[in-house]
Coordinates of C-alpha atoms and ligand atoms in Angstrom, one line a residue:
M1 CA 154.7 72.8 86.7
G2 CA 153.5 75.2 89.3
S3 CA 153.2 78.1 87.0
M4 CA 149.7 79.3 86.2
E5 CA 148.6 78.5 82.7
T6 CA 147.9 81.7 80.9
R7 CA 147.8 80.4 77.3
T8 CA 144.4 80.3 75.5
A9 CA 143.0 76.8 75.2
L10 CA 141.7 76.2 71.6
V11 CA 139.8 72.9 72.0
G12 CA 136.1 73.7 72.1
L13 CA 136.3 76.6 69.7
S14 CA 134.5 76.1 66.4
K15 CA 136.1 76.8 63.0
S16 CA 134.5 80.2 62.8
Q17 CA 135.6 81.0 66.3
L18 CA 139.1 80.0 65.4
R19 CA 139.0 82.1 62.3
A20 CA 137.9 85.1 64.4
W21 CA 140.6 84.4 67.0
V22 CA 143.5 84.2 64.6
S23 CA 142.6 87.4 62.9
E24 CA 141.8 89.3 66.1
T25 CA 144.6 88.0 68.3
L26 CA 147.3 87.3 65.8
G27 CA 146.4 89.6 62.9
E28 CA 146.6 86.5 60.7
P29 CA 144.3 85.8 57.7
A30 CA 141.2 84.0 58.8
Y31 CA 142.0 80.9 56.7
R32 CA 144.7 80.1 59.3
G33 CA 141.8 79.4 61.6
T34 CA 140.3 76.9 59.2
Q35 CA 143.7 75.2 59.0
L36 CA 143.8 75.1 62.8
A37 CA 140.4 73.5 63.0
K38 CA 141.4 70.8 60.6
W39 CA 144.5 69.9 62.6
I40 CA 142.7 70.0 66.0
Y41 CA 139.5 68.2 65.1
E42 CA 139.9 66.2 61.9
K43 CA 143.5 65.1 62.5
A44 CA 143.4 65.2 66.3
V45 CA 146.8 66.9 66.4
A46 CA 147.5 68.8 69.6
D47 CA 151.1 69.9 69.0
F48 CA 151.5 73.1 66.9
A49 CA 154.9 71.9 65.8
H50 CA 153.2 69.2 63.8
M51 CA 150.9 71.5 61.9
T52 CA 153.1 71.5 58.8
D53 CA 151.0 73.8 56.6
L54 CA 151.4 76.7 59.0
P55 CA 154.6 78.8 58.7
A56 CA 157.2 77.9 61.3
S57 CA 157.1 81.4 62.8
L58 CA 153.4 81.2 63.3
R59 CA 153.7 77.7 64.9
V60 CA 156.2 79.2 67.4
R61 CA 153.9 82.2 68.2
L62 CA 151.0 79.9 68.7
S63 CA 152.8 77.7 71.1
E64 CA 153.7 80.8 73.1
I65 CA 150.2 82.2 73.5
A66 CA 147.9 79.2 73.0
I67 CA 147.6 75.5 73.8
V68 CA 145.3 73.1 72.0
S69 CA 144.2 71.2 75.1
P70 CA 144.9 71.9 78.8
N71 CA 143.6 68.4 79.6
T72 CA 145.9 65.4 79.9
I73 CA 145.5 61.6 80.0
S74 CA 146.5 60.6 83.5
L75 CA 145.8 56.9 83.3
T76 CA 145.2 54.4 80.4
Q77 CA 144.0 50.8 80.9
R78 CA 143.8 48.3 78.0
S79 CA 141.5 45.4 78.0
Q80 CA 142.1 42.0 76.5
D81 CA 139.3 42.7 74.0
G82 CA 140.8 46.0 72.8
T83 CA 138.8 48.3 74.9
V84 CA 140.8 51.2 76.3
K85 CA 139.7 53.2 79.3
C86 CA 141.2 56.6 80.0
L87 CA 141.1 59.0 82.8
L88 CA 141.2 62.6 81.6
R89 CA 142.7 65.0 84.0
L90 CA 141.1 68.5 83.5
A91 CA 142.8 71.8 84.0
D92 CA 141.2 72.3 87.4
G93 CA 142.5 68.8 88.6
N94 CA 139.1 67.0 88.3
E95 CA 139.1 63.8 86.4
V96 CA 136.6 62.0 84.2
E97 CA 136.6 58.7 82.4
C98 CA 136.2 58.0 78.7
V99 CA 136.3 54.7 76.8
L100 CA 137.5 53.6 73.4
L101 CA 135.6 50.6 72.0
P102 CA 137.0 49.2 68.8
Y103 CA 134.7 46.7 67.0
E104 CA 135.2 44.9 63.7
D105 CA 132.8 47.2 61.8
R106 CA 133.2 50.5 63.8
V107 CA 135.1 52.3 66.5
S108 CA 132.9 53.7 69.2
V109 CA 133.7 56.1 72.1
C110 CA 131.8 56.5 75.4
L111 CA 132.2 60.0 76.8
S112 CA 131.4 61.8 80.1
T113 CA 129.4 65.0 80.3
Q114 CA 129.8 65.9 84.0
V115 CA 132.3 65.4 86.8
G116 CA 130.3 63.0 88.9
C117 CA 126.6 62.8 88.8
A118 CA 123.7 64.1 91.0
M119 CA 121.1 61.5 89.9
G120 CA 121.8 58.9 92.7
C121 CA 120.9 55.7 90.8
R122 CA 121.4 53.0 93.3
F123 CA 123.3 50.6 91.0
C124 CA 125.7 53.1 89.5
A125 CA 129.4 53.6 90.5
T126 CA 129.5 57.2 89.4
A127 CA 126.5 58.1 91.6
Q128 CA 128.3 57.2 94.7
G129 CA 130.8 60.0 94.3
G130 CA 128.2 62.7 94.0
Y131 CA 128.2 65.6 91.6
T132 CA 131.0 68.1 91.1
R133 CA 130.4 70.2 88.0
N134 CA 129.3 70.2 84.3
L135 CA 131.9 69.7 81.6
T136 CA 132.4 72.4 79.0
A137 CA 131.9 71.5 75.3
G138 CA 135.6 71.6 74.9
E139 CA 136.1 69.1 77.7
I140 CA 133.6 66.7 76.2
V141 CA 135.0 66.8 72.6
D142 CA 138.5 66.7 74.0
Q143 CA 137.8 63.2 75.4
L144 CA 137.2 62.0 71.8
L145 CA 140.3 63.7 70.5
H146 CA 142.5 62.1 73.2
L147 CA 141.0 58.7 72.4
Q148 CA 141.5 59.2 68.7
R149 CA 145.2 59.6 69.3
L150 CA 145.3 56.1 70.8
C151 CA 143.7 54.4 67.7
T152 CA 144.9 54.2 64.1
R153 CA 141.3 53.6 62.9
R154 CA 138.9 56.6 62.8
I155 CA 136.3 56.9 65.5
S156 CA 132.9 56.5 63.9
H157 CA 130.4 56.3 66.7
V158 CA 129.9 58.3 69.9
V159 CA 127.8 57.6 73.0
L160 CA 127.3 60.1 75.8
M161 CA 127.0 57.4 78.4
G162 CA 130.0 58.0 80.6
M163 CA 129.9 59.9 83.8
G164 CA 127.1 62.3 84.4
E165 CA 123.6 63.2 83.0
P166 CA 123.9 64.8 79.6
L167 CA 120.5 66.4 79.6
L168 CA 121.4 68.3 82.8
N169 CA 124.3 69.8 80.8
L170 CA 122.3 70.1 77.6
E171 CA 123.8 73.3 76.1
N172 CA 127.4 72.1 76.5
A173 CA 126.5 68.6 75.4
I174 CA 124.9 69.9 72.2
A175 CA 127.7 72.3 71.5
A176 CA 130.1 69.3 71.8
L177 CA 128.0 67.3 69.4
R178 CA 128.0 70.1 66.9
L179 CA 131.8 70.2 67.1
M180 CA 131.9 66.5 66.6
H181 CA 129.6 66.8 63.6
D182 CA 130.8 70.0 62.0
E183 CA 134.6 69.8 62.7
V184 CA 135.4 66.2 63.4
G185 CA 133.0 64.9 60.7
I186 CA 131.0 62.4 62.7
S187 CA 127.5 61.8 61.5
Y188 CA 124.7 62.7 63.9
R189 CA 123.1 59.3 63.1
R190 CA 126.1 57.7 64.8
I191 CA 125.7 59.6 68.0
T192 CA 123.6 58.4 71.0
V193 CA 122.7 60.5 74.0
S194 CA 121.7 58.5 77.1
T195 CA 119.4 60.0 79.7
V196 CA 118.2 59.0 83.1
G197 CA 114.9 60.6 82.0
I198 CA 114.8 64.3 82.6
V199 CA 111.4 64.8 80.9
P200 CA 111.4 68.6 80.2
K201 CA 114.9 68.3 78.8
I202 CA 113.8 65.5 76.5
Y203 CA 111.3 68.0 75.0
A204 CA 114.1 70.6 74.8
L205 CA 116.4 68.2 73.0
A206 CA 113.6 67.3 70.5
E207 CA 113.4 71.0 69.6
H208 CA 117.0 70.9 68.4
D209 CA 115.8 68.2 65.9
L210 CA 119.2 66.6 65.5
P211 CA 119.1 63.1 63.9
I212 CA 120.9 61.5 66.9
T213 CA 119.6 58.6 68.9
L214 CA 118.0 59.2 72.2
A215 CA 118.5 56.4 74.7
I216 CA 116.4 56.4 77.9
S217 CA 117.5 54.5 80.9
L218 CA 114.1 53.0 81.8
H219 CA 115.2 50.0 83.9
A220 CA 111.7 49.2 85.3
P221 CA 108.1 49.2 84.0
D222 CA 106.4 50.5 87.2
D223 CA 106.9 53.5 89.5
E224 CA 107.4 51.5 92.6
T225 CA 110.3 49.5 91.2
R226 CA 111.8 52.4 89.3
S227 CA 111.7 54.8 92.2
R228 CA 113.4 52.3 94.4
I229 CA 116.4 52.1 92.1
M230 CA 116.3 55.6 90.4
P231 CA 115.4 58.5 92.7
V232 CA 114.7 60.7 89.6
N233 CA 111.5 58.7 89.0
R234 CA 109.9 60.4 92.0
K235 CA 109.9 63.5 89.8
W236 CA 109.0 62.1 86.4
G237 CA 107.3 58.7 86.6
V238 CA 107.3 55.9 84.1
D239 CA 104.2 56.9 82.2
T240 CA 105.3 60.5 81.8
L241 CA 108.6 59.3 80.6
I242 CA 107.2 56.9 78.0
Q243 CA 104.9 59.7 76.8
A244 CA 107.9 61.9 76.3
A245 CA 109.5 59.1 74.2
R246 CA 106.4 59.0 72.0
D247 CA 106.4 62.8 71.7
Y248 CA 110.1 62.7 70.9
F249 CA 109.4 60.4 68.0
E250 CA 106.6 62.5 66.8
K251 CA 108.8 65.5 66.6
T252 CA 112.1 64.0 65.4
K253 CA 110.9 60.7 63.7
R254 CA 113.8 59.0 65.5
R255 CA 112.7 56.1 67.5
V256 CA 114.0 55.9 71.0
T257 CA 116.1 53.2 72.6
F258 CA 115.0 52.1 76.1
E259 CA 117.9 50.8 78.1
Y260 CA 116.8 48.2 80.6
L261 CA 119.4 47.2 83.2
L262 CA 118.6 43.8 84.6
L263 CA 119.0 43.3 88.4
R264 CA 118.3 39.9 89.8
E265 CA 114.9 39.6 91.5
V266 CA 114.6 43.4 91.4
N267 CA 113.3 44.1 87.9
D268 CA 114.1 40.9 85.9
T269 CA 111.0 38.7 86.6
P270 CA 108.6 37.5 83.9
R271 CA 106.0 39.7 85.5
H272 CA 108.3 42.8 84.9
A273 CA 108.8 41.7 81.3
E274 CA 105.1 41.4 80.7
Q275 CA 104.4 44.7 82.2
L276 CA 107.1 46.3 80.2
A277 CA 105.8 44.8 77.0
K278 CA 102.4 46.2 77.8
K279 CA 103.6 49.7 78.5
L280 CA 105.7 49.8 75.3
R281 CA 103.0 48.5 73.0
G282 CA 102.8 50.9 70.1
V283 CA 105.7 53.0 71.2
P284 CA 108.2 53.4 68.3
C285 CA 111.3 52.1 70.2
L286 CA 113.7 49.3 70.7
V287 CA 114.8 47.8 74.0
N288 CA 118.4 47.2 74.9
L289 CA 118.9 44.8 77.7
I290 CA 122.0 45.3 79.9
P291 CA 122.8 42.7 82.5
F292 CA 124.0 44.4 85.7
N293 CA 127.8 44.9 85.8
Y294 CA 128.7 44.3 89.4
V295 CA 129.7 47.4 91.3
P296 CA 129.7 47.4 95.1
T297 CA 126.8 49.5 96.4
P298 CA 124.8 49.4 99.6
D299 CA 122.1 47.3 98.0
E300 CA 124.5 44.6 96.8
F301 CA 122.6 44.1 93.5
Q302 CA 123.2 40.9 91.6
R303 CA 123.4 40.1 88.0
P304 CA 120.7 37.7 86.7
E305 CA 121.7 34.3 85.3
V306 CA 121.9 33.9 81.5
E307 CA 118.7 31.9 81.5
R308 CA 116.7 34.7 83.2
V309 CA 118.0 37.2 80.7
R310 CA 117.0 34.9 77.9
R311 CA 113.5 34.5 79.3
F312 CA 113.0 38.2 79.8
R313 CA 114.0 38.9 76.2
Q314 CA 111.8 36.2 74.9
I315 CA 108.7 37.7 76.6
L316 CA 109.4 41.1 75.0
E317 CA 110.1 39.6 71.6
S318 CA 107.0 37.5 71.6
A319 CA 105.0 40.7 72.4
G320 CA 106.5 42.2 69.2
I321 CA 109.1 44.4 70.8
E322 CA 112.4 44.7 69.1
T323 CA 115.0 43.7 71.7
T324 CA 118.8 43.7 71.7
Q325 CA 121.3 42.8 74.3
R326 CA 124.4 44.9 75.0
V327 CA 127.6 43.3 74.0
E328 CA 129.8 43.8 77.0
R329 CA 133.3 44.8 76.7
G330 CA 136.2 45.9 79.0
H331 CA 135.1 43.8 82.0
D332 CA 138.7 43.2 83.0
I333 CA 139.4 46.9 83.3
D334 CA 136.1 47.9 84.8
A335 CA 135.2 49.8 81.7
A336 CA 131.8 48.1 81.4
C337 CA 128.8 50.2 81.6
G338 CA 128.2 51.7 85.0
Q339 CA 131.6 50.6 86.3
L340 CA 133.5 53.7 85.4
R341 CA 135.5 54.6 88.5
G342 CA 134.6 51.3 90.1
R343 CA 138.0 50.0 91.0
H344 CA 139.5 53.3 92.0
W345 CA 136.7 54.2 94.2
G346 CA 138.0 55.2 97.6
R347 CA 141.6 54.6 96.6
P348 CA 144.2 56.9 95.2
I349 CA 144.3 56.8 91.5
P350 CA 147.7 55.7 90.1
R351 CA 149.3 58.0 87.6
V352 CA 151.2 57.2 84.5
A353 CA 154.2 59.3 83.5
Q354 CA 153.3 62.4 81.6
T355 CA 155.2 63.5 78.6
G356 CA 155.7 67.2 77.7
Ligands
LIG1 N1 123.1 59.6 83.0 C1 122.8 58.9 81.8 C2 124.1 58.4 81.1 C3 125.2 57.8 81.9 S1 124.8 56.2 82.6 C4 121.8 57.8 82.0 O1 121.4 57.5 83.1 O2 121.4 57.1 81.0 C5 124.9 55.1 81.2 C6 124.1 53.8 81.4 O3 124.7 52.9 82.3 C7 122.7 54.0 81.9 O4 121.7 53.3 81.3 C8 122.9 53.5 83.4 O5 121.7 53.2 84.0 C9 123.8 52.3 83.1 N2 124.4 51.8 84.3 C10 124.8 52.4 85.4 N3 125.3 51.5 86.3 C11 125.3 50.3 85.7 C12 125.8 49.0 86.1 N4 126.3 48.9 87.3 N5 125.6 48.0 85.2 C13 125.1 48.2 84.0 N6 124.7 49.4 83.6 C14 124.8 50.5 84.4

C-alpha cells in the first residue's frame, strides 16, 4: 500500500491488443496473448500464478510488470434470494456497484457504466450523489469478471442498468459489450442496455446494429408527468422518444422494451395506463412494469398497492400491449432496481478485509 501502481492493467484489452502487447513488451510469441485473453475473460482468472499453460518464468515476469485488474471488491452483500451485491473499488478510489442475480434458468449481472449519474431522475438513489466520471471499458467488463468469481455457474445475461447512463458513455459501453461478446463469450441477444432516453444516442446505437435489447426508461405517457420525474424529458419529450424507438426497430429489427416505473398517484392511474396504451399502439415493443423500490428522496414517492399494479397491467394488456412485471430481487440488501447505494448514502461504507 502507498506505493504508486506502475504495472500495466490488462483488463479492458482485447485479444488482439493482448497479442500485440506480449510481443512488443515481452518479446513473446503472439499466441501468449491469446492464452492471456482466455484466462482473463473466459476463465475469469486474475492471478498470473494460476495461468498454468504459461511457462513459470513468464508468469513471474508478468506479475512484475502487469496486473490483470487494478480494481478490488470492497464490499459484498448476499441476499436471502441468492442475489449478491458488490461494491467495486476502482484504481482512483471511486466506487461503483454491480449485482449478481442467479435465477433457475440463467445467471444475470447488472453493471454500472458511470461513477454517479448526471440525469437527476427524482426517484433514483444514484442521481442524488451527482455525476463523477465515465467508466472505462475495462472497468465495465471487470465488474462482470469479479462477479463471475463469486459464482460457480456461468454468467449468461448482462444488463447495463446499474449506476449511470450508458448512452452518455456510449463508446466505452460498446467496447465493453464487444469484450463480453468476443472474449467472454456472451451472446449479444442476452445483453440489455437501459437508457433514460438520450435520443441522438439511440440513433447512434442503432448504427452499430448489435442484436442487443434496448430498454428505454419511459415511466410516463405525457410530457408533464415525465418532466416532473425525469428532467431529461425537457430536452427530448415523450413523442420524440417513442419515435426513436420506432426508428430503432426499423433499423435493427429488435423491438424495444419500455420500462415503466410505477409511483403511487404520480403515474400509476388508469388514465396514465390508457394514455400509455394509446401512445404505444403499433410500436414494436414490450412494457416492463417496475413497482417503485423505496428510496428516500425529497419527493417521498410511494410504491403502488398490488391491486393498482394489476389494474394498470390489465389496461395495457387489454389494449394488446405485451406487458411483463419485473421480478424483484435483493430487497433485503438494497440491490433492487434504483436502490444501489441506498443504504450507504451519507454514511461511511464499511470495508471487508482485502486479500493480496
Ligand atoms: N440510466 C439508465 C440505466 C440505469 S437506471 C436508465 O435510466 O435506464 C436502471 C433502471 O432503474 C431505470 O429504468 C430507472 O428508471 C430505474 N429506477 C431508478 N430508481 C428506481 C427506483 N427507486 N425503483 C425502481 N426502479 C428505479
